[in-house]
Coordinates of C-alpha atoms and ligand atoms in Angstrom, one line a residue:
X21 CA 170.6 134.9 59.0
X22 CA 167.8 137.1 57.7
X23 CA 164.2 136.8 58.8
X24 CA 163.3 135.3 55.4
X25 CA 165.9 132.6 55.4
X26 CA 163.9 129.4 55.2
X27 CA 163.3 127.3 58.3
X28 CA 165.2 124.3 56.8
X29 CA 168.4 126.5 56.3
X30 CA 168.1 127.8 59.8
X31 CA 167.7 124.2 61.1
X32 CA 170.8 123.0 59.2
X33 CA 172.9 125.8 60.6
X34 CA 171.3 125.9 64.1
X35 CA 174.1 124.1 65.9
X36 CA 177.1 125.6 64.0
X37 CA 176.1 129.2 65.0
X38 CA 176.6 128.4 68.7
X39 CA 179.9 126.5 68.5
X40 CA 183.2 127.4 70.1
X41 CA 186.5 126.6 68.5
X42 CA 187.3 122.9 68.7
X43 CA 183.8 121.7 69.3
X44 CA 182.2 118.9 67.2
X45 CA 180.3 120.2 64.2
X46 CA 178.0 117.1 64.2
X47 CA 175.5 116.7 67.1
X48 CA 177.1 114.7 69.9
X49 CA 175.1 111.8 71.5
X50 CA 175.0 112.5 75.2
X51 CA 174.6 108.8 76.3
X52 CA 174.1 109.5 80.0
X53 CA 171.3 109.2 82.6
X54 CA 173.1 111.4 85.1
X55 CA 175.1 114.6 85.1
X56 CA 177.8 115.9 87.3
X57 CA 176.0 117.5 90.2
X58 CA 178.1 118.7 93.2
X59 CA 176.4 120.9 95.8
X60 CA 172.9 122.4 95.3
X61 CA 170.9 121.9 92.0
X62 CA 171.2 125.2 90.0
X63 CA 169.0 124.5 86.9
X64 CA 171.8 122.7 85.0
X65 CA 171.2 119.1 83.7
X66 CA 171.0 116.6 86.5
X67 CA 169.0 113.5 85.5
X68 CA 168.0 112.1 82.1
X69 CA 164.3 112.1 82.7
X70 CA 164.4 115.9 83.2
X71 CA 166.6 116.8 80.2
X72 CA 169.3 115.7 77.9
X73 CA 171.4 118.0 75.6
X74 CA 171.0 115.7 72.5
X75 CA 167.2 115.6 73.0
X76 CA 167.1 119.4 73.5
X77 CA 169.0 120.0 70.4
X78 CA 166.5 118.1 68.3
X79 CA 163.6 119.9 70.0
X80 CA 165.2 123.2 69.1
X81 CA 165.5 122.0 65.4
X82 CA 161.9 120.9 65.2
X83 CA 161.0 124.2 67.0
X84 CA 162.5 126.0 64.0
X85 CA 160.2 124.1 61.6
X86 CA 157.1 124.6 63.8
X87 CA 158.0 128.1 65.0
X88 CA 156.9 126.9 68.5
X89 CA 158.1 125.2 71.6
X90 CA 158.6 121.4 71.2
X91 CA 158.6 118.4 73.4
X92 CA 160.0 115.1 71.9
X93 CA 158.6 111.7 72.7
X94 CA 159.6 108.0 72.1
X95 CA 156.7 107.6 69.7
X96 CA 153.9 109.4 68.0
X97 CA 151.4 107.7 70.3
X98 CA 153.3 108.9 73.3
X99 CA 153.1 112.5 71.9
X100 CA 149.3 112.2 71.4
X101 CA 148.9 110.6 74.8
X102 CA 150.8 113.5 76.5
X103 CA 148.2 116.0 75.2
X104 CA 145.3 113.7 76.2
X105 CA 146.7 113.2 79.7
X106 CA 147.7 116.9 80.3
X107 CA 144.4 118.3 79.0
X108 CA 141.5 115.9 79.5
X109 CA 139.8 115.4 82.9
X110 CA 136.8 113.3 84.0
X111 CA 133.6 114.8 82.6
X112 CA 135.4 116.2 79.5
X113 CA 134.4 115.5 75.9
X114 CA 136.9 114.9 73.1
X115 CA 136.0 114.9 69.4
X116 CA 138.3 112.8 67.2
X117 CA 138.2 111.7 63.5
X118 CA 136.4 108.5 62.8
X119 CA 138.7 107.9 59.8
X120 CA 142.1 108.8 61.4
X121 CA 144.8 106.7 62.9
X122 CA 142.9 103.9 64.7
X123 CA 145.1 103.6 67.8
X124 CA 144.1 107.1 68.9
X125 CA 140.5 105.9 69.3
X126 CA 141.8 102.7 70.9
X127 CA 143.7 104.7 73.5
X128 CA 140.7 106.9 74.3
X129 CA 138.5 103.8 74.6
X130 CA 140.9 101.8 76.8
X131 CA 142.2 104.6 79.1
X132 CA 140.0 107.7 79.0
X133 CA 136.4 106.5 78.6
X134 CA 136.7 104.3 81.8
X135 CA 137.8 107.5 83.6
X136 CA 134.7 109.4 82.6
X137 CA 135.9 111.1 79.4
X138 CA 133.4 111.0 76.5
X139 CA 134.7 110.3 73.0
X140 CA 132.8 111.6 70.0
X141 CA 133.8 110.8 66.5
X142 CA 133.2 112.5 63.1
X143 CA 134.6 111.9 59.6
X144 CA 137.5 114.2 58.7
X145 CA 135.5 115.5 55.7
X146 CA 132.8 116.8 58.0
X147 CA 135.0 118.1 60.8
X148 CA 134.7 121.8 59.9
X149 CA 130.9 121.5 60.3
X150 CA 130.9 119.2 63.4
X151 CA 129.0 120.0 66.6
X152 CA 131.7 121.0 69.0
X153 CA 129.4 122.1 71.8
X154 CA 130.8 121.0 75.2
X155 CA 134.1 119.8 73.8
X156 CA 137.3 120.3 75.7
X157 CA 139.5 119.1 72.8
X158 CA 139.1 118.5 69.1
X159 CA 141.6 116.3 67.3
X160 CA 142.0 116.6 63.5
X161 CA 144.2 114.6 61.2
X162 CA 144.4 116.2 57.7
X163 CA 145.1 114.6 55.3
X164 CA 143.8 111.6 57.2
X165 CA 145.5 108.2 57.4
X166 CA 144.6 106.1 55.3
X167 CA 141.8 107.7 53.3
X168 CA 143.5 111.1 52.7
X169 CA 140.4 113.2 53.5
X170 CA 141.1 116.8 54.2
X171 CA 139.4 119.4 56.5
X172 CA 139.6 123.2 56.5
X173 CA 142.0 123.5 59.5
X174 CA 141.4 127.3 60.0
X175 CA 137.7 126.8 60.1
X176 CA 137.9 123.9 62.6
X177 CA 140.1 126.1 64.8
X178 CA 137.8 129.1 64.6
X179 CA 134.7 127.0 65.4
X180 CA 136.5 125.1 68.2
X181 CA 137.7 128.3 69.8
X182 CA 134.1 129.7 69.7
X183 CA 133.0 126.5 71.5
X184 CA 135.8 126.8 74.1
X185 CA 137.7 123.8 72.8
X186 CA 141.4 123.3 72.2
X187 CA 142.5 121.9 68.8
X188 CA 145.2 119.3 68.4
X189 CA 146.3 118.7 64.7
X190 CA 148.0 115.4 63.9
X191 CA 150.3 116.6 61.1
X192 CA 152.1 113.3 60.5
X193 CA 151.0 112.8 56.9
X194 CA 152.0 116.4 55.8
X195 CA 154.8 117.4 58.2
X196 CA 155.5 121.1 59.0
X197 CA 157.2 121.5 55.7
X198 CA 153.9 121.0 53.8
X199 CA 151.4 122.3 56.3
X200 CA 151.5 124.6 59.4
X201 CA 148.5 123.8 61.6
X202 CA 149.7 126.3 64.3
X203 CA 149.6 129.2 61.8
X204 CA 146.0 128.0 60.9
X205 CA 144.9 128.3 64.6
X206 CA 145.5 124.9 66.1
X207 CA 146.8 124.9 69.7
X208 CA 148.9 121.7 69.3
X209 CA 150.7 120.2 66.3
X210 CA 151.6 116.6 67.0
X211 CA 153.5 114.2 64.8
X212 CA 154.6 110.7 64.6
X213 CA 158.2 111.5 63.7
X214 CA 158.7 107.8 63.1
X215 CA 157.4 108.6 59.5
X216 CA 158.9 111.3 57.2
X217 CA 160.6 113.4 59.9
X218 CA 163.1 110.7 60.9
X219 CA 162.5 109.2 57.5
X220 CA 164.6 106.0 57.4
X221 CA 162.2 103.5 59.1
X222 CA 164.8 102.8 61.8
X223 CA 163.4 104.6 64.9
X224 CA 160.1 105.3 66.7
X225 CA 159.7 108.9 67.8
X226 CA 157.2 111.8 68.0
X227 CA 156.7 115.4 69.1
X228 CA 154.2 118.0 70.4
X229 CA 154.6 121.6 69.4
X230 CA 152.6 124.5 70.9
X231 CA 153.0 128.3 71.1
X232 CA 151.1 128.4 74.4
X233 CA 153.4 128.4 77.5
X234 CA 150.8 126.8 79.8
X235 CA 149.9 124.0 77.4
X236 CA 153.6 123.4 76.8
X237 CA 154.3 123.2 80.5
X238 CA 151.4 120.7 80.9
X239 CA 152.9 118.4 78.2
X240 CA 156.4 118.7 79.5
X241 CA 155.4 118.0 83.1
X242 CA 153.4 115.0 82.0
X243 CA 156.5 113.6 80.2
X244 CA 158.8 114.1 83.2
X245 CA 156.3 112.5 85.6
X246 CA 155.2 109.7 83.3
X247 CA 158.8 109.1 82.1
X248 CA 158.0 109.0 78.4
X249 CA 161.5 110.1 77.4
X250 CA 163.1 109.7 74.1
X251 CA 166.6 108.3 74.4
X252 CA 169.6 110.2 73.1
X253 CA 170.4 107.6 70.4
X254 CA 166.9 107.8 69.0
X255 CA 166.9 111.6 69.2
X256 CA 170.2 111.5 67.2
X257 CA 168.5 109.4 64.5
X258 CA 165.7 111.9 64.3
X259 CA 168.2 114.8 64.1
X260 CA 170.0 113.0 61.3
X261 CA 166.7 112.4 59.4
X262 CA 165.7 116.1 59.8
X263 CA 168.8 117.3 58.1
X264 CA 167.6 115.7 54.8
X265 CA 163.9 116.1 55.3
X266 CA 163.4 118.7 52.6
X267 CA 165.1 116.8 49.9
X268 CA 163.5 113.5 50.8
X269 CA 160.0 114.9 51.1
X270 CA 160.4 116.8 47.8
X271 CA 161.1 113.5 46.0
X272 CA 158.4 111.6 47.9
X273 CA 155.8 114.2 47.1
X274 CA 156.8 114.2 43.4
X275 CA 156.7 110.4 43.4
X276 CA 153.3 110.3 45.2
X277 CA 151.7 112.6 42.6
X278 CA 153.3 110.7 39.7
X279 CA 152.0 107.4 41.1
X280 CA 148.5 108.9 41.7
X281 CA 148.3 110.2 38.1
X282 CA 149.5 106.9 36.7
X283 CA 147.2 104.6 38.7
X284 CA 144.2 107.0 38.1
X285 CA 144.1 106.1 34.5
X286 CA 144.7 102.3 35.0
X287 CA 141.8 99.9 34.2
X288 CA 142.6 97.8 37.4
X289 CA 142.0 100.8 39.7
X290 CA 138.5 101.6 40.9
X291 CA 139.2 104.7 42.9
X292 CA 142.2 106.9 43.8
X293 CA 142.6 109.3 46.8
X294 CA 145.3 112.0 46.6
X295 CA 144.7 115.6 47.6
X296 CA 147.3 116.7 45.0
X297 CA 145.1 115.4 42.1
X298 CA 143.2 118.3 40.5
X299 CA 139.9 116.4 40.5
X300 CA 140.3 115.0 44.1
X301 CA 137.3 116.2 46.2
X302 CA 139.7 117.8 48.7
X303 CA 142.1 119.4 46.2
X304 CA 140.8 123.0 46.6
X305 CA 141.0 123.1 50.4
X306 CA 144.3 121.2 50.4
X307 CA 145.8 123.8 48.0
X308 CA 144.8 126.6 50.3
X309 CA 146.5 125.2 53.4
X310 CA 149.2 122.9 52.1
X311 CA 152.4 123.6 50.1
X312 CA 152.9 119.9 49.2
X313 CA 150.5 117.0 49.4
X314 CA 152.6 114.3 51.2
X315 CA 153.9 110.9 50.4
X316 CA 150.8 108.8 50.7
X317 CA 148.4 107.8 47.9
X318 CA 145.6 105.4 48.5
X319 CA 143.7 103.5 45.8
X320 CA 141.1 100.7 45.6
X321 CA 141.5 97.5 43.5
X322 CA 138.8 95.0 42.8
X323 CA 139.5 92.5 45.6
X324 CA 141.8 91.4 48.4
X325 CA 143.5 89.1 45.9
X326 CA 144.2 91.9 43.5
X327 CA 145.6 94.1 46.3
X328 CA 147.9 91.4 47.6
X329 CA 148.8 90.4 44.0
X330 CA 149.7 94.0 43.2
X331 CA 151.9 94.5 46.3
X332 CA 153.8 91.2 45.7
X333 CA 154.2 91.9 42.0
X334 CA 155.8 95.3 42.4
X335 CA 159.6 95.0 42.7
X336 CA 160.0 98.5 44.2
X337 CA 157.5 98.0 47.1
X338 CA 158.2 96.7 50.6
X339 CA 155.1 95.0 51.9
X340 CA 155.1 96.9 55.2
X341 CA 153.0 99.1 57.5
X342 CA 154.0 102.8 58.1
X343 CA 155.0 105.5 55.6
X344 CA 157.5 108.3 55.1
X345 CA 160.6 106.1 54.7
X346 CA 163.0 106.1 51.8
X347 CA 161.8 102.8 50.4
X348 CA 158.3 102.8 48.8
X349 CA 156.0 100.5 50.7
X350 CA 152.3 99.5 50.6
X351 CA 149.7 97.5 52.5
X352 CA 146.1 96.5 52.4
X353 CA 144.5 98.5 55.2
X354 CA 141.5 96.3 55.7
X355 CA 144.0 93.9 57.4
X356 CA 144.0 96.3 60.4
X357 CA 140.2 96.7 60.5
X358 CA 140.1 100.2 58.9
X359 CA 136.7 100.9 57.4
X360 CA 137.9 100.6 53.8
X361 CA 137.2 98.1 51.0
X362 CA 139.1 94.8 51.0
X363 CA 141.1 95.9 47.9
X364 CA 142.1 99.3 49.4
X365 CA 145.9 99.8 49.2
X366 CA 147.8 102.5 51.1
X367 CA 150.8 103.3 49.0
X368 CA 153.7 105.2 50.6
X369 CA 156.1 106.8 48.1
X370 CA 159.8 106.5 48.9
X371 CA 162.7 108.3 47.2
X372 CA 163.3 106.0 44.2
X373 CA 163.7 107.8 40.9
X374 CA 160.2 108.7 39.8
X375 CA 160.4 107.0 36.4
X376 CA 161.4 103.7 37.9
X377 CA 158.7 103.8 40.5
X378 CA 155.9 104.7 38.1
X379 CA 157.1 102.0 35.7
X380 CA 157.2 99.4 38.5
X381 CA 153.7 100.3 39.8
X382 CA 152.2 100.3 36.3
X383 CA 153.7 96.9 35.4
X384 CA 152.5 95.4 38.6
X385 CA 148.9 96.7 37.9
X386 CA 149.2 95.2 34.4
X387 CA 149.6 91.7 35.9
X388 CA 146.1 91.9 37.5
X389 CA 143.1 90.4 35.8
Ligands
PLP23 C1 148.7 109.7 61.6 C2 149.4 109.0 62.6 N1 149.4 109.5 63.9 C3 150.1 108.8 64.9 C4 150.7 107.6 64.6 C5 151.4 106.9 65.8 O1 152.7 107.0 65.7 P1 153.8 106.0 66.3 O2 153.7 104.7 65.5 O3 155.1 106.7 66.1 O4 153.5 105.8 67.7 C6 150.6 107.0 63.4 C7 151.3 105.7 63.1 O5 151.1 105.1 62.1 C8 150.0 107.7 62.3 O6 149.9 107.2 61.1

């Protein structure tokens, strides 16, 4: 394949290029914890915590998308934790978004602050101007979940580097198909692959990607010692999702933009956040660093009752937490304590035909007083 063959084509044909006659074209699930090991260990597989061919195949596929070395994990939180545990030491300072995924701050508060790590927070919108003096690690989440704020990733990376800090980008809401944080200077790209990457709401998984051999070794060693291994069945589900990522995400991005445009003009809606909208405050920076704007739209209705009423009135919405699955879903984020208005709805576009979804959303909004 030529150098300019797209990553997704290379991912799709990655396995078939190495096959011998008679081998399975589909990825086999190596359901084993042990491997045949007579005599001395020689670097081949020997125990599931150290390596499994199904897991390694998926890591190679994601590595094509990230253009980096990849370590897979049994959840996005395990992936984020692996970077914290392999990089942070007592006395270090970590800067994280105050408006990003809340369990990241909970993890730092519960496990790292008691060990002498200092957590500083900053809104995503201000991250590129944040004071990074003395930081060991800067985490960004752009677009942020659930408010969809965007920061200039290249500028954050440049300023972090000048301050001597590493940058970890949580790229869950965009995926490597829409945004490449490593190309923009981040040291780590981490994702909850539970979302769009696996894409069918049937598995928890995550990964860390990095182009730095020492950082990669730190993350992989932590996984082996802590035992945070993704199982071969879950790795297979992630592989299966990856094969359709581009077509699913294309439809989800189209649906998200169409829904954002439809709700923007509706009288029941007080505010809309979607970096793909031309008048969104983050549109210009998002356009520079993203090739698609992702499946999440958030919007604010007048009250908790209106948000709950909208979600239950819309026949094409599952009332569920999470995003990136094939069925559209929505939830009121204040129920988790996010710093958002009571009527704030996080809407996650699925792959329904766009016309059906926009009609269902508009009709459900029409029912609100
Ligand atoms: C942006 C972001 N990062 C990380 C996570 C954690 O991922 P997981 O649920 O796979 O552990 C989530 C989960 O919602 C998320 O939204």
